[in-house]
PDB file of C-alpha atoms in Angstrom:
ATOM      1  CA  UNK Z   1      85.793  71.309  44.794  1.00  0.00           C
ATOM      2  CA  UNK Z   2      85.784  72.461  41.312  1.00  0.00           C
ATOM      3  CA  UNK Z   3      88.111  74.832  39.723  1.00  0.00           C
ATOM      4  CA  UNK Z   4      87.181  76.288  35.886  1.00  0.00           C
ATOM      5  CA  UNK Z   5      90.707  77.731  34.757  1.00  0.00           C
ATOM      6  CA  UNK Z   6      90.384  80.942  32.575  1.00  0.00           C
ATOM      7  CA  UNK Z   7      92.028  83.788  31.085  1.00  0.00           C
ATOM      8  CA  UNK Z   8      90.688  87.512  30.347  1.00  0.00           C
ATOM      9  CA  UNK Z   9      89.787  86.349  26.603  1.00  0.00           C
ATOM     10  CA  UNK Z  10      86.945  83.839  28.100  1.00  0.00           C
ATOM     11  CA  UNK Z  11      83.958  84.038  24.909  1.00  0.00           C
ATOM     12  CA  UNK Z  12      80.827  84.457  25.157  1.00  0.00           C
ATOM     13  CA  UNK Z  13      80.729  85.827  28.595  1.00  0.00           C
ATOM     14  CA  UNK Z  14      77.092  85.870  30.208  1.00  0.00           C
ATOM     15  CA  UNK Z  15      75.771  86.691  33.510  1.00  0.00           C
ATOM     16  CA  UNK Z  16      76.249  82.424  34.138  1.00  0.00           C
ATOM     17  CA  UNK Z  17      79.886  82.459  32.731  1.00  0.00           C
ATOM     18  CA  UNK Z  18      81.457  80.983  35.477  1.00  0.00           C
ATOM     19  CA  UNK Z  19      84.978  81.161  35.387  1.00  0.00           C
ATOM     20  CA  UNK Z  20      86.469  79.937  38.542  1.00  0.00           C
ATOM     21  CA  UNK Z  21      84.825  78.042  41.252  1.00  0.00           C
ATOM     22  CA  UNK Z  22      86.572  76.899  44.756  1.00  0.00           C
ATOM     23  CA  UNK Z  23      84.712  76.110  47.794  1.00  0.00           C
ATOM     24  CA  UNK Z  24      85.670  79.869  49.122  1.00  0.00           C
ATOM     25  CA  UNK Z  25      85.729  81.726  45.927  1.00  0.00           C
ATOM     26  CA  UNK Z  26      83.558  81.731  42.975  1.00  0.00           C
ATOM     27  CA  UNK Z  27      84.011  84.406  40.121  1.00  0.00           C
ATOM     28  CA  UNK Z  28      81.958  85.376  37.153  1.00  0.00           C
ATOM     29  CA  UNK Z  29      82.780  86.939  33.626  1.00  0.00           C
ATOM     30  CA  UNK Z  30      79.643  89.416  33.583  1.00  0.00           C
ATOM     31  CA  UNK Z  31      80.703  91.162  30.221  1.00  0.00           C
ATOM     32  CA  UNK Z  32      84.167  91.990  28.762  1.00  0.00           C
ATOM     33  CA  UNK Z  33      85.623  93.713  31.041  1.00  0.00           C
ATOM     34  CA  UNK Z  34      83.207  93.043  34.377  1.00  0.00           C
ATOM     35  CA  UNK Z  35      84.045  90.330  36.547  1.00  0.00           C
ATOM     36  CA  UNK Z  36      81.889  89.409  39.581  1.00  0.00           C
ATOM     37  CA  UNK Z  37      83.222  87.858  42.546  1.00  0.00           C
ATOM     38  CA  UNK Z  38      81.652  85.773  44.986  1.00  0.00           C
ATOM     39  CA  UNK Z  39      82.946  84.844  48.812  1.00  0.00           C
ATOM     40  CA  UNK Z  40      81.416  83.826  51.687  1.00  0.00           C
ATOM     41  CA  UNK Z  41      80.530  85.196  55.332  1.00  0.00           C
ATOM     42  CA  UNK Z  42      79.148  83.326  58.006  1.00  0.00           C
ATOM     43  CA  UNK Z  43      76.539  85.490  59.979  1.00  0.00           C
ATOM     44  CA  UNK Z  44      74.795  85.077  63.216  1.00  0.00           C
ATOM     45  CA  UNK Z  45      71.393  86.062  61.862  1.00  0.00           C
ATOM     46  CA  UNK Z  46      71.718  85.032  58.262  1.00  0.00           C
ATOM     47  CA  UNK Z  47      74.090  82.213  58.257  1.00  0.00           C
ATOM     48  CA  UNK Z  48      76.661  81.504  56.145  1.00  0.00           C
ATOM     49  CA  UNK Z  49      76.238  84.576  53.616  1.00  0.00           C
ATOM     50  CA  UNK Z  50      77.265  84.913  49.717  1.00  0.00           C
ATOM     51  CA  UNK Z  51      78.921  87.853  48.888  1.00  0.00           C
ATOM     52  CA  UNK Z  52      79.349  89.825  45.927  1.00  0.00           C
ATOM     53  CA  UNK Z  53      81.968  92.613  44.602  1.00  0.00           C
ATOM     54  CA  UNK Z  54      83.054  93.518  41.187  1.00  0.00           C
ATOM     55  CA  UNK Z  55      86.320  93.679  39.210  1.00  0.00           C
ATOM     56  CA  UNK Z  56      87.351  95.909  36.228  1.00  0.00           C
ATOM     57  CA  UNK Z  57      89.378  94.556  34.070  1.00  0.00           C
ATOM     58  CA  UNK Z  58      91.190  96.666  31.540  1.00  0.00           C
ATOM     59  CA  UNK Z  59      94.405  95.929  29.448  1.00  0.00           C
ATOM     60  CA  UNK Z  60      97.259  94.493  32.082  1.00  0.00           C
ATOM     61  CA  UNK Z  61      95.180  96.329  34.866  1.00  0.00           C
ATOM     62  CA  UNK Z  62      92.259  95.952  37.305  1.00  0.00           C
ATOM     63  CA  UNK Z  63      90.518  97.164  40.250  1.00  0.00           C
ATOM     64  CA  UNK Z  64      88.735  95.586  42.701  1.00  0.00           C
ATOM     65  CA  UNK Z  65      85.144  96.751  44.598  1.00  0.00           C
ATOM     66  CA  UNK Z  66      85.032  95.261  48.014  1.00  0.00           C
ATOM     67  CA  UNK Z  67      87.220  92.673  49.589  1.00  0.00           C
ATOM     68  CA  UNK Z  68      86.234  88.855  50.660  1.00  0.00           C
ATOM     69  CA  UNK Z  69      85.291  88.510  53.910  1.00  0.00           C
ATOM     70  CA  UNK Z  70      88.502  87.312  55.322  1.00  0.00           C
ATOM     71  CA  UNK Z  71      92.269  87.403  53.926  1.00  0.00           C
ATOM     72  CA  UNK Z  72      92.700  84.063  53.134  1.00  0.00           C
ATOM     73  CA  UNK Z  73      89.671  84.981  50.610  1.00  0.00           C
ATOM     74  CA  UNK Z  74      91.381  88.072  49.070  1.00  0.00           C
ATOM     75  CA  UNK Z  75      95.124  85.845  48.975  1.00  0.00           C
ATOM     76  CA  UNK Z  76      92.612  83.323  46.505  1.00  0.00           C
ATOM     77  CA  UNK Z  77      90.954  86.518  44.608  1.00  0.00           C
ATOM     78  CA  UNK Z  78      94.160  88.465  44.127  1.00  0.00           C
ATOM     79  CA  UNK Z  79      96.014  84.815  43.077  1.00  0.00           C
ATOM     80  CA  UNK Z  80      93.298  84.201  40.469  1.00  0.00           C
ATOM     81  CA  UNK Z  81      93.747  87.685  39.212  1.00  0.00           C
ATOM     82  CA  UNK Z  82      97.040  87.969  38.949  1.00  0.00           C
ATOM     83  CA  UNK Z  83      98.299  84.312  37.544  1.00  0.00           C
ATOM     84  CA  UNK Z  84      94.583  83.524  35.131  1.00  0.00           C
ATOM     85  CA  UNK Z  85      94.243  87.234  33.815  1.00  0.00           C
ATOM     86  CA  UNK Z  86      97.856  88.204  33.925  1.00  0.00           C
ATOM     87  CA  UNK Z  87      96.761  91.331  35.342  1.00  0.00           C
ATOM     88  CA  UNK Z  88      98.332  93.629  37.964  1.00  0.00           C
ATOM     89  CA  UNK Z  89      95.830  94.843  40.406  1.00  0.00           C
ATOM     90  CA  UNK Z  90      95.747  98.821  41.020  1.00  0.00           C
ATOM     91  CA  UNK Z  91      93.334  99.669  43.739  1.00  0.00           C
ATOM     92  CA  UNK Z  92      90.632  98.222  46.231  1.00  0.00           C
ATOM     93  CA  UNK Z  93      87.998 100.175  47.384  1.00  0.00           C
ATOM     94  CA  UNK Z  94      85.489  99.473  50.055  1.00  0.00           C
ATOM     95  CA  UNK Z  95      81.972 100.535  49.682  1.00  0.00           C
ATOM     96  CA  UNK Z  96      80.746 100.483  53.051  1.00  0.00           C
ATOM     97  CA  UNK Z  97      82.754  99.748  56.457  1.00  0.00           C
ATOM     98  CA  UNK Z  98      80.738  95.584  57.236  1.00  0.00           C
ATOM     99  CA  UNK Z  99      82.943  92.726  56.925  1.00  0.00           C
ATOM    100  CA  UNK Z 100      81.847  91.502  53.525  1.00  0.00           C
ATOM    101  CA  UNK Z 101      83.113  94.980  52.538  1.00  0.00           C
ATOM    102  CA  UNK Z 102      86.496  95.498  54.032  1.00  0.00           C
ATOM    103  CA  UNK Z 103      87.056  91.760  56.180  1.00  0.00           C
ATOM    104  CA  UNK Z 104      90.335  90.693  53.619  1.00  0.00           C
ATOM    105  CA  UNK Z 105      91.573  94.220  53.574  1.00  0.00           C
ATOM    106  CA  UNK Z 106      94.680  93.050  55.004  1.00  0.00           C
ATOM    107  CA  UNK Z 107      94.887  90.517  52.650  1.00  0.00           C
ATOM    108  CA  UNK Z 108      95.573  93.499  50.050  1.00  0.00           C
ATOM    109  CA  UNK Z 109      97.840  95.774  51.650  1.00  0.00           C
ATOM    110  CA  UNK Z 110     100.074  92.461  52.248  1.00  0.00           C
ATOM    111  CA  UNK Z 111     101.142  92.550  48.664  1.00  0.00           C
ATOM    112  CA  UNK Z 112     100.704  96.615  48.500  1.00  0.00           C
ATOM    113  CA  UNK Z 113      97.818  97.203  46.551  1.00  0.00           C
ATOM    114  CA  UNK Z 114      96.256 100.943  47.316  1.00  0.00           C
ATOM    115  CA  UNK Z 115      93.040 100.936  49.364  1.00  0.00           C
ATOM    116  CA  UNK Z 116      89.948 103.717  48.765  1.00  0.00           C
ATOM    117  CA  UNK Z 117      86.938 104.236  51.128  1.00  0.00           C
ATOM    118  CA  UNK Z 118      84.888 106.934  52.206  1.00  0.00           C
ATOM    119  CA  UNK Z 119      85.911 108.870  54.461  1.00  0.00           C
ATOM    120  CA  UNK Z 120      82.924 108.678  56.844  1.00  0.00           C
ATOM    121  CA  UNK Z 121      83.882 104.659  56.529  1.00  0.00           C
ATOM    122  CA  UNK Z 122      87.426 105.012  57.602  1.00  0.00           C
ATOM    123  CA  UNK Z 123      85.647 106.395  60.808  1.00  0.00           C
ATOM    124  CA  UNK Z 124      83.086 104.067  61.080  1.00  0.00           C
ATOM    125  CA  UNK Z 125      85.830 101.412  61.109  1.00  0.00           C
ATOM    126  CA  UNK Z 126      87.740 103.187  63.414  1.00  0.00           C
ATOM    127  CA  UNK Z 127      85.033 103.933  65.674  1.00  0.00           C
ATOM    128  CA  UNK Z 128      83.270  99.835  65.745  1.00  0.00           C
ATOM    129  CA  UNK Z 129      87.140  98.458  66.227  1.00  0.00           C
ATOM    130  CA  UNK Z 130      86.688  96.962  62.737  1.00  0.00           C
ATOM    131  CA  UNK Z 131      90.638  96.626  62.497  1.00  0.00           C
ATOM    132  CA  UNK Z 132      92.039  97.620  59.046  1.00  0.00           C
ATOM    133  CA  UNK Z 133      91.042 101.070  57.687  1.00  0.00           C
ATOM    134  CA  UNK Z 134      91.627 102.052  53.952  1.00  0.00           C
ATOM    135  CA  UNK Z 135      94.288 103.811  53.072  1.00  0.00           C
ATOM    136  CA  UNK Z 136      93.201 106.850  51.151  1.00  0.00           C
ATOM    137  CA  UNK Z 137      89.760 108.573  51.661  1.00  0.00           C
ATOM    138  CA  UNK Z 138      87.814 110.689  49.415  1.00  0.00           C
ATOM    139  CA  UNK Z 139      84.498 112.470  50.738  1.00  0.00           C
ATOM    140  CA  UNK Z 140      81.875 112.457  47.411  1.00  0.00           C
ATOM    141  CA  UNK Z 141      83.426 111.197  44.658  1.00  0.00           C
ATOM    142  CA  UNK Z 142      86.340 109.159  43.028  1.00  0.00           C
ATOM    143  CA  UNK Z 143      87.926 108.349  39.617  1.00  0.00           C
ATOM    144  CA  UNK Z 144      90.111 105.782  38.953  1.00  0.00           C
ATOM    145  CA  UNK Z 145      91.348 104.832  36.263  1.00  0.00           C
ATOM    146  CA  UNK Z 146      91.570 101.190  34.695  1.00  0.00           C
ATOM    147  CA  UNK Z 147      94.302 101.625  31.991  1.00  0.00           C
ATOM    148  CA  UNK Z 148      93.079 104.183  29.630  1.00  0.00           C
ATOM    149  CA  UNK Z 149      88.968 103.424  31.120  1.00  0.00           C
ATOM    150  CA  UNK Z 150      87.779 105.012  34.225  1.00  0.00           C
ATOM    151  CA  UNK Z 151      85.286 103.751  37.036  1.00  0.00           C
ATOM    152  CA  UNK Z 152      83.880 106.454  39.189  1.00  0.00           C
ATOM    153  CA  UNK Z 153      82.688 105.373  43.087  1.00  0.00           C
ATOM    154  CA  UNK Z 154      80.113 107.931  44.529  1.00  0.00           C
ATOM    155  CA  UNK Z 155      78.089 108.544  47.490  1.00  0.00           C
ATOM    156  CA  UNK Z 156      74.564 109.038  46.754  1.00  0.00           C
ATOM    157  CA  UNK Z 157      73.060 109.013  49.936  1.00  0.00           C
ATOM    158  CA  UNK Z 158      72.426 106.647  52.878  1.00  0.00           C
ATOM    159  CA  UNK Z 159      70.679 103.217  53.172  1.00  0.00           C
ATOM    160  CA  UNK Z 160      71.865 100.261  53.997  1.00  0.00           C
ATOM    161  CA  UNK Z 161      74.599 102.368  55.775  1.00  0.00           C
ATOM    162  CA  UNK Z 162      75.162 105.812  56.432  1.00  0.00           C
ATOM    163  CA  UNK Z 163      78.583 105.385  54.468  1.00  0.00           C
ATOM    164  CA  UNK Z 164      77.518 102.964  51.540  1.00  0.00           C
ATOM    165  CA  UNK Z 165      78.734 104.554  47.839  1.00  0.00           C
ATOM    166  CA  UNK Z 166      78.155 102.731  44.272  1.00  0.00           C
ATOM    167  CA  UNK Z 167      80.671 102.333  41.750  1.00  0.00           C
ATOM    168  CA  UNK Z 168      79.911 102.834  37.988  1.00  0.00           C
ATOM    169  CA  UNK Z 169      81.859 101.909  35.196  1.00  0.00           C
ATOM    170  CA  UNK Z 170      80.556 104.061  32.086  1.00  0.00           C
ATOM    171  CA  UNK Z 171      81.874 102.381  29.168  1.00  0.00           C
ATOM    172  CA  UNK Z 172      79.310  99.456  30.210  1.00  0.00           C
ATOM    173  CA  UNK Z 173      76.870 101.364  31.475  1.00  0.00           C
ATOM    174  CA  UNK Z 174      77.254  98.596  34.942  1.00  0.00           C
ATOM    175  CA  UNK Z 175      76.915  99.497  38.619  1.00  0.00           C
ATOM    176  CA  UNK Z 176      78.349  97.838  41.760  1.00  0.00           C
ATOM    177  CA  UNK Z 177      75.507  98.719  43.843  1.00  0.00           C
ATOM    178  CA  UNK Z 178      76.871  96.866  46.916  1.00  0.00           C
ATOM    179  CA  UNK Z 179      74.360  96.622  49.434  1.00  0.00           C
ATOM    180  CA  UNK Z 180      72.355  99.700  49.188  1.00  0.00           C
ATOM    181  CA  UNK Z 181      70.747  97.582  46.250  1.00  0.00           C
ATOM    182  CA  UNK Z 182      69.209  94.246  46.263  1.00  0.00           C
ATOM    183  CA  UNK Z 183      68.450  91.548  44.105  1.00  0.00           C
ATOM    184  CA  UNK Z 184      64.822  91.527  42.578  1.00  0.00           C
ATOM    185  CA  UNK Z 185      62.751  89.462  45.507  1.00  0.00           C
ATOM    186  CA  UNK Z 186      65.209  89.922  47.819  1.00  0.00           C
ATOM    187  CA  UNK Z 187      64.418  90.820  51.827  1.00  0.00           C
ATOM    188  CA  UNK Z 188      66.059  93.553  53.427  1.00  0.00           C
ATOM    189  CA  UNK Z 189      68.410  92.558  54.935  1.00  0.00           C
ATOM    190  CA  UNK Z 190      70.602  93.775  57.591  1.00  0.00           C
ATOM    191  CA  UNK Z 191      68.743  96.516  59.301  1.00  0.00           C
ATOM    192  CA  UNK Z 192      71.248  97.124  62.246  1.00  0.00           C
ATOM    193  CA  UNK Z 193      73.018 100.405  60.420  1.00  0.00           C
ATOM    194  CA  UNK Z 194      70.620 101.106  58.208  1.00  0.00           C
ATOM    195  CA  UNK Z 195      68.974 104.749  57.527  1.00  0.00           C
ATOM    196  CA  UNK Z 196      65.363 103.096  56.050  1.00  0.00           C
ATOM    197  CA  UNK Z 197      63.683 106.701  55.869  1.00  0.00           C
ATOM    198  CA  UNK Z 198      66.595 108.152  53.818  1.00  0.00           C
ATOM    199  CA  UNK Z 199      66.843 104.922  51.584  1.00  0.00           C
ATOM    200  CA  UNK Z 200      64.187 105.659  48.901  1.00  0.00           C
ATOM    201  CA  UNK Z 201      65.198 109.249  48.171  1.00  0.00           C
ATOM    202  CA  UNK Z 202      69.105 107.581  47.497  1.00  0.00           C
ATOM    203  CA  UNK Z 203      67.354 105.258  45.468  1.00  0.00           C
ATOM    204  CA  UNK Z 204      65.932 107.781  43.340  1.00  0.00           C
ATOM    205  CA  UNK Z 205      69.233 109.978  43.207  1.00  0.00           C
ATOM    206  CA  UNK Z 206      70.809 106.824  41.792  1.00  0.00           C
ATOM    207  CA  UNK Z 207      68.195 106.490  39.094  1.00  0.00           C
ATOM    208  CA  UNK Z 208      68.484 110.436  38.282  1.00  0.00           C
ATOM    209  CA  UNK Z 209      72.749 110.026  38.159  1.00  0.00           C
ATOM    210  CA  UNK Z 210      72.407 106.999  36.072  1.00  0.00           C
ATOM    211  CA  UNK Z 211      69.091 106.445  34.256  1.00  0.00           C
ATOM    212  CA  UNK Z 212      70.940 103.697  31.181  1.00  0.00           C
ATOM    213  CA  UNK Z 213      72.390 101.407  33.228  1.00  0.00           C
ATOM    214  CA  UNK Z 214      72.800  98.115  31.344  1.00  0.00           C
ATOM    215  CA  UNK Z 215      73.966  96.032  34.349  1.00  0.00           C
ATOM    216  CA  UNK Z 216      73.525  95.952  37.979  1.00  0.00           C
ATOM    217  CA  UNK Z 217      75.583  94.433  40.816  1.00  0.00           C
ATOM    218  CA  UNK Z 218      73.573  93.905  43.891  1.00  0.00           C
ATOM    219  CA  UNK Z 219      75.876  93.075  47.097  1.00  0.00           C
ATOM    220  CA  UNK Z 220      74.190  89.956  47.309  1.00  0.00           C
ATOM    221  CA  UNK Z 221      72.589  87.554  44.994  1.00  0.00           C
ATOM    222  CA  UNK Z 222      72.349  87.641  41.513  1.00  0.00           C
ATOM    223  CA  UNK Z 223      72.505  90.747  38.961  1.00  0.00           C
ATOM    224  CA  UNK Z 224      70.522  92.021  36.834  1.00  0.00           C
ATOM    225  CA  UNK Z 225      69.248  95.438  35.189  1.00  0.00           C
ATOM    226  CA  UNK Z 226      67.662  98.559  35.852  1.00  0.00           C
ATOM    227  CA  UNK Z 227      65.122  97.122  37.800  1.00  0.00           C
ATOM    228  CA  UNK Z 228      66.952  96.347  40.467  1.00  0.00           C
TER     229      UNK Z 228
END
């Protein structure tokens, strides 16, 4: 087990900057003020699965897209960003209602930390007996704000879910895709909820909303650019 202590002044920061590493928990300084985190879900079909989500970090605050799969995952995330960037954490929000979305939401409403989802994934947790729901909904769009920065979360259209939204953070120009997008070469995936004939035309709303993007988060495997 290897553990890289760090603080929110790490140099250099690349898409390889590793800045933490456990076992469980792996997170990544993408640019200043992205973070990408990294858990772990073990799958039936799959097997044991890495997950991504993303972190904005702003001044003394940050927000966090998509939990870890489990609580004992988000306890580790929320530790790391509260004692190595000495930030306090505003928000969670879930892009889609699967596990590697919303599995340690509990683990954030333990220490009272606001939770955002869609509201079409509050009911789709409600309705598969997921267990937690977020707490606040919002139906097309939402702004939040990252000390004086703001990250906007939007629904698109369906794809890998009929619920899954994107967050974009416009002072970098990055986007959390989550799992509507994929890594380049990647396969497709978890079919099971998926709307395939509706997930080409989202695709190309996404490009229309943001055609600059600098910096893509995929929901699993690595980032990259536009051409994800």
């Amino acid at each position: 087990t290897k553990t890289v202590q760090t603080t929110e002044t790490v140099p250099d920061a690349g898409p390889d900057s590793t800045v933490y590493e456990t076992e469980t928990l792996i997170v990544k300084k993408l640019s200043h003020h992205v973070y990408q985190h990294i858990t772990f879900l073990n799958t039936e079909s799959f097997g044991r699965v890495a997950c991504n989500g993303m972190i904005i970090v702003n001044g003394n605050e940050a927000v966090v897209f998509d939990t870890p799969a489990d609580d004992n995952g988000s306890s580790e995330l929320l530790d790391f960003i509260s004692n190595r960037l000495s930030t306090k954490i505003t928000g969670v929000v879930a892009t889609h209602f699967h596990a590697d979305c919303v599995g340690g939401l509990n683990g954030f409403h333990v220490r009272e930390i606001p939770s955002y989802a869609n509201n079409l994934t509050i009911q789709l947790i409600k309705e598969n007996a997921e267990g937690i729901t977020p707490q606040h909904g919002f139906d097309n769009e939402l702004e939040l704000r990252v000390g004086e920065k703001k990250v906007i979360t939007s629904f698109v259209g369906k794809g890998h879910t009929r619920d899954n939204v994107v967050a974009y953070f416009p002072d970098e120009k990055t986007l959390f895709g989550g799992c509507l997008l994929k890594e380049v070469g990647a396969c497709k995936g978890f079919l099971g909820d998926a709307d395939t004939l509706a997930w080409s035309g989202t695709m190309l709303n996404l490009k229309t909303k943001y055609p600059d993007l600098k910096l893509v988060i995929p929901g699993h495997g690595k980032p990259g650019g536009a051409e994800l």
